[in-house]
Amino acid sequence: MAQPPPRKGAYNKTVSNLHKEQLANIQAKNQQELDLLDDIKAFMKQKATIEKNYAEGLLKLCSVYGTKKIAIKLGLDSNQGEDSAEQDDTSSGDQNIFKVWKRVLEENEKIANLRLAAAQVFQENISDDAKNLRAAKNVQAKNI
C-alpha cells in the first residue's frame, strides 16, 4: 500500500522552521558586522590618540633641540637665512654637520605635523563614518 501524500500542515511547519533558521543566520551575521564596526571605531580612536601623542612628543622634542644655540657656540653665523644656507650647500659642496642637524629637525617637525593631521582625520572622518555605517546597518537590521 502506498503512503498518503504529506499533509499541508507539516509542509508549512518545515518551511516556517527553515525561514526562522535563515532569519537567525542573517541576524547573527548582521550582529557580527555591527560588532566589527564597533571594533573598527574603537581601534581608530585609540590609533588617533596614539598618533596625536606621538606627534606632539616629536614636535616638543624638535622644538627643544631646535632652540639650542649650537651654531652660536661654535661661531657660525646664526643670522644666515634659509636661501643663503641652501646656496652655500650647493656652491661649496660640503655639508656642515649643524646644517644637517637643522634639516633633520625641520623634517621631523614636518613629519610630526603630518601625523597630527592624520590623527585628526582618523578621529573625525573614519570614526564618524564607522559610527554612521553602524547606525544605518542597525536600522536595516530592524527592518528585517
PDB file of N, CA, C and O in Angstrom, residues 56-85:
ATOM      1  N   GLU A  56      52.771  65.066  19.044  1.00  0.00           N
ATOM      2  CA  GLU A  56      53.019  66.155  19.986  1.00  0.00           C
ATOM      3  C   GLU A  56      54.365  65.980  20.672  1.00  0.00           C
ATOM      4  O   GLU A  56      55.098  66.950  20.873  1.00  0.00           O
ATOM      5  N   GLY A  57      54.699  64.762  21.032  1.00  0.00           N
ATOM      6  CA  GLY A  57      56.003  64.491  21.645  1.00  0.00           C
ATOM      7  C   GLY A  57      57.148  64.783  20.695  1.00  0.00           C
ATOM      8  O   GLY A  57      58.171  65.352  21.092  1.00  0.00           O
ATOM      9  N   LEU A  58      56.976  64.407  19.430  1.00  0.00           N
ATOM     10  CA  LEU A  58      58.011  64.657  18.431  1.00  0.00           C
ATOM     11  C   LEU A  58      58.187  66.154  18.193  1.00  0.00           C
ATOM     12  O   LEU A  58      59.318  66.644  18.087  1.00  0.00           O
ATOM     13  N   LEU A  59      57.079  66.890  18.135  1.00  0.00           N
ATOM     14  CA  LEU A  59      57.167  68.344  17.978  1.00  0.00           C
ATOM     15  C   LEU A  59      57.886  68.984  19.162  1.00  0.00           C
ATOM     16  O   LEU A  59      58.724  69.872  18.991  1.00  0.00           O
ATOM     17  N   LYS A  60      57.555  68.520  20.345  1.00  0.00           N
ATOM     18  CA  LYS A  60      58.197  69.059  21.544  1.00  0.00           C
ATOM     19  C   LYS A  60      59.692  68.757  21.534  1.00  0.00           C
ATOM     20  O   LYS A  60      60.520  69.629  21.835  1.00  0.00           O
ATOM     21  N   LEU A  61      60.034  67.543  21.167  1.00  0.00           N
ATOM     22  CA  LEU A  61      61.446  67.154  21.091  1.00  0.00           C
ATOM     23  C   LEU A  61      62.193  68.007  20.064  1.00  0.00           C
ATOM     24  O   LEU A  61      63.298  68.490  20.338  1.00  0.00           O
ATOM     25  N   CYS A  62      61.598  68.192  18.912  1.00  0.00           N
ATOM     26  CA  CYS A  62      62.229  69.011  17.877  1.00  0.00           C
ATOM     27  C   CYS A  62      62.381  70.460  18.330  1.00  0.00           C
ATOM     28  O   CYS A  62      63.400  71.096  18.056  1.00  0.00           O
ATOM     29  N   SER A  63      61.381  70.977  19.025  1.00  0.00           N
ATOM     30  CA  SER A  63      61.471  72.368  19.460  1.00  0.00           C
ATOM     31  C   SER A  63      62.529  72.530  20.547  1.00  0.00           C
ATOM     32  O   SER A  63      63.237  73.538  20.575  1.00  0.00           O
ATOM     33  N   VAL A  64      62.686  71.529  21.420  1.00  0.00           N
ATOM     34  CA  VAL A  64      63.716  71.604  22.454  1.00  0.00           C
ATOM     35  C   VAL A  64      65.098  71.619  21.822  1.00  0.00           C
ATOM     36  O   VAL A  64      65.938  72.464  22.145  1.00  0.00           O
ATOM     37  N   TYR A  65      65.321  70.709  20.908  1.00  0.00           N
ATOM     38  CA  TYR A  65      66.644  70.638  20.277  1.00  0.00           C
ATOM     39  C   TYR A  65      66.840  71.730  19.233  1.00  0.00           C
ATOM     40  O   TYR A  65      67.971  72.120  18.948  1.00  0.00           O
ATOM     41  N   GLY A  66      65.753  72.236  18.671  1.00  0.00           N
ATOM     42  CA  GLY A  66      65.859  73.303  17.686  1.00  0.00           C
ATOM     43  C   GLY A  66      66.187  74.651  18.301  1.00  0.00           C
ATOM     44  O   GLY A  66      66.745  75.525  17.644  1.00  0.00           O
ATOM     45  N   THR A  67      65.840  74.829  19.565  1.00  0.00           N
ATOM     46  CA  THR A  67      66.097  76.105  20.225  1.00  0.00           C
ATOM     47  C   THR A  67      67.495  76.190  20.820  1.00  0.00           C
ATOM     48  O   THR A  67      67.911  77.267  21.233  1.00  0.00           O
ATOM     49  N   LYS A  68      68.194  75.096  20.858  1.00  0.00           N
ATOM     50  CA  LYS A  68      69.565  75.144  21.372  1.00  0.00           C
ATOM     51  C   LYS A  68      70.433  75.969  20.426  1.00  0.00           C
ATOM     52  O   LYS A  68      70.308  75.877  19.219  1.00  0.00           O
ATOM     53  N   LYS A  69      71.307  76.748  20.976  1.00  0.00           N
ATOM     54  CA  LYS A  69      72.142  77.650  20.182  1.00  0.00           C
ATOM     55  C   LYS A  69      73.511  77.022  19.913  1.00  0.00           C
ATOM     56  O   LYS A  69      74.545  77.557  20.268  1.00  0.00           O
ATOM     57  N   ILE A  70      73.508  75.890  19.237  1.00  0.00           N
ATOM     58  CA  ILE A  70      74.754  75.192  18.916  1.00  0.00           C
ATOM     59  C   ILE A  70      75.581  76.014  17.943  1.00  0.00           C
ATOM     60  O   ILE A  70      76.792  76.135  18.082  1.00  0.00           O
ATOM     61  N   ALA A  71      74.927  76.616  16.953  1.00  0.00           N
ATOM     62  CA  ALA A  71      75.646  77.366  15.925  1.00  0.00           C
ATOM     63  C   ALA A  71      76.375  78.569  16.530  1.00  0.00           C
ATOM     64  O   ALA A  71      77.499  78.878  16.143  1.00  0.00           O
ATOM     65  N   ILE A  72      75.758  79.256  17.460  1.00  0.00           N
ATOM     66  CA  ILE A  72      76.379  80.434  18.072  1.00  0.00           C
ATOM     67  C   ILE A  72      77.587  80.019  18.903  1.00  0.00           C
ATOM     68  O   ILE A  72      78.618  80.685  18.904  1.00  0.00           O
ATOM     69  N   LYS A  73      77.488  78.923  19.611  1.00  0.00           N
ATOM     70  CA  LYS A  73      78.593  78.449  20.448  1.00  0.00           C
ATOM     71  C   LYS A  73      79.830  78.141  19.614  1.00  0.00           C
ATOM     72  O   LYS A  73      80.953  78.312  20.063  1.00  0.00           O
ATOM     73  N   LEU A  74      79.626  77.696  18.395  1.00  0.00           N
ATOM     74  CA  LEU A  74      80.754  77.312  17.548  1.00  0.00           C
ATOM     75  C   LEU A  74      81.186  78.420  16.601  1.00  0.00           C
ATOM     76  O   LEU A  74      82.044  78.227  15.770  1.00  0.00           O
ATOM     77  N   GLY A  75      80.554  79.590  16.710  1.00  0.00           N
ATOM     78  CA  GLY A  75      80.972  80.721  15.906  1.00  0.00           C
ATOM     79  C   GLY A  75      80.369  80.758  14.522  1.00  0.00           C
ATOM     80  O   GLY A  75      80.831  81.504  13.674  1.00  0.00           O
ATOM     81  N   LEU A  76      79.319  79.979  14.265  1.00  0.00           N
ATOM     82  CA  LEU A  76      78.660  80.028  12.968  1.00  0.00           C
ATOM     83  C   LEU A  76      77.689  81.193  12.956  1.00  0.00           C
ATOM     84  O   LEU A  76      77.174  81.603  13.991  1.00  0.00           O
ATOM     85  N   ASP A  77      77.432  81.723  11.808  1.00  0.00           N
ATOM     86  CA  ASP A  77      76.530  82.868  11.688  1.00  0.00           C
ATOM     87  C   ASP A  77      75.094  82.381  11.835  1.00  0.00           C
ATOM     88  O   ASP A  77      74.567  81.690  10.970  1.00  0.00           O
ATOM     89  N   SER A  78      74.422  82.761  12.924  1.00  0.00           N
ATOM     90  CA  SER A  78      73.052  82.307  13.171  1.00  0.00           C
ATOM     91  C   SER A  78      72.037  83.158  12.428  1.00  0.00           C
ATOM     92  O   SER A  78      70.880  82.795  12.343  1.00  0.00           O
ATOM     93  N   ASN A  79      72.441  84.292  11.870  1.00  0.00           N
ATOM     94  CA  ASN A  79      71.523  85.152  11.120  1.00  0.00           C
ATOM     95  C   ASN A  79      71.414  84.739   9.665  1.00  0.00           C
ATOM     96  O   ASN A  79      70.731  85.381   8.897  1.00  0.00           O
ATOM     97  N   GLN A  80      72.115  83.715   9.295  1.00  0.00           N
ATOM     98  CA  GLN A  80      72.134  83.257   7.912  1.00  0.00           C
ATOM     99  C   GLN A  80      70.743  82.732   7.548  1.00  0.00           C
ATOM    100  O   GLN A  80      70.171  81.914   8.251  1.00  0.00           O
ATOM    101  N   GLY A  81      70.179  83.216   6.434  1.00  0.00           N
ATOM    102  CA  GLY A  81      68.822  82.828   6.037  1.00  0.00           C
ATOM    103  C   GLY A  81      68.800  81.461   5.395  1.00  0.00           C
ATOM    104  O   GLY A  81      69.836  80.875   5.085  1.00  0.00           O
ATOM    105  N   GLU A  82      67.599  80.988   5.169  1.00  0.00           N
ATOM    106  CA  GLU A  82      67.425  79.669   4.547  1.00  0.00           C
ATOM    107  C   GLU A  82      67.999  79.652   3.134  1.00  0.00           C
ATOM    108  O   GLU A  82      68.648  78.707   2.735  1.00  0.00           O
ATOM    109  N   ASP A  83      67.759  80.722   2.366  1.00  0.00           N
ATOM    110  CA  ASP A  83      68.215  80.747   0.972  1.00  0.00           C
ATOM    111  C   ASP A  83      69.732  80.738   0.889  1.00  0.00           C
ATOM    112  O   ASP A  83      70.307  80.023   0.077  1.00  0.00           O
ATOM    113  N   SER A  84      70.369  81.542   1.734  1.00  0.00           N
ATOM    114  CA  SER A  84      71.825  81.579   1.690  1.00  0.00           C
ATOM    115  C   SER A  84      72.426  80.271   2.183  1.00  0.00           C
ATOM    116  O   SER A  84      73.481  79.850   1.717  1.00  0.00           O
ATOM    117  N   ALA A  85      71.754  79.619   3.114  1.00  0.00           N
ATOM    118  CA  ALA A  85      72.247  78.326   3.596  1.00  0.00           C
ATOM    119  C   ALA A  85      72.188  77.298   2.473  1.00  0.00           C
ATOM    120  O   ALA A  85      73.108  76.498   2.298  1.00  0.00           O
TER     121      ALA A  85
END
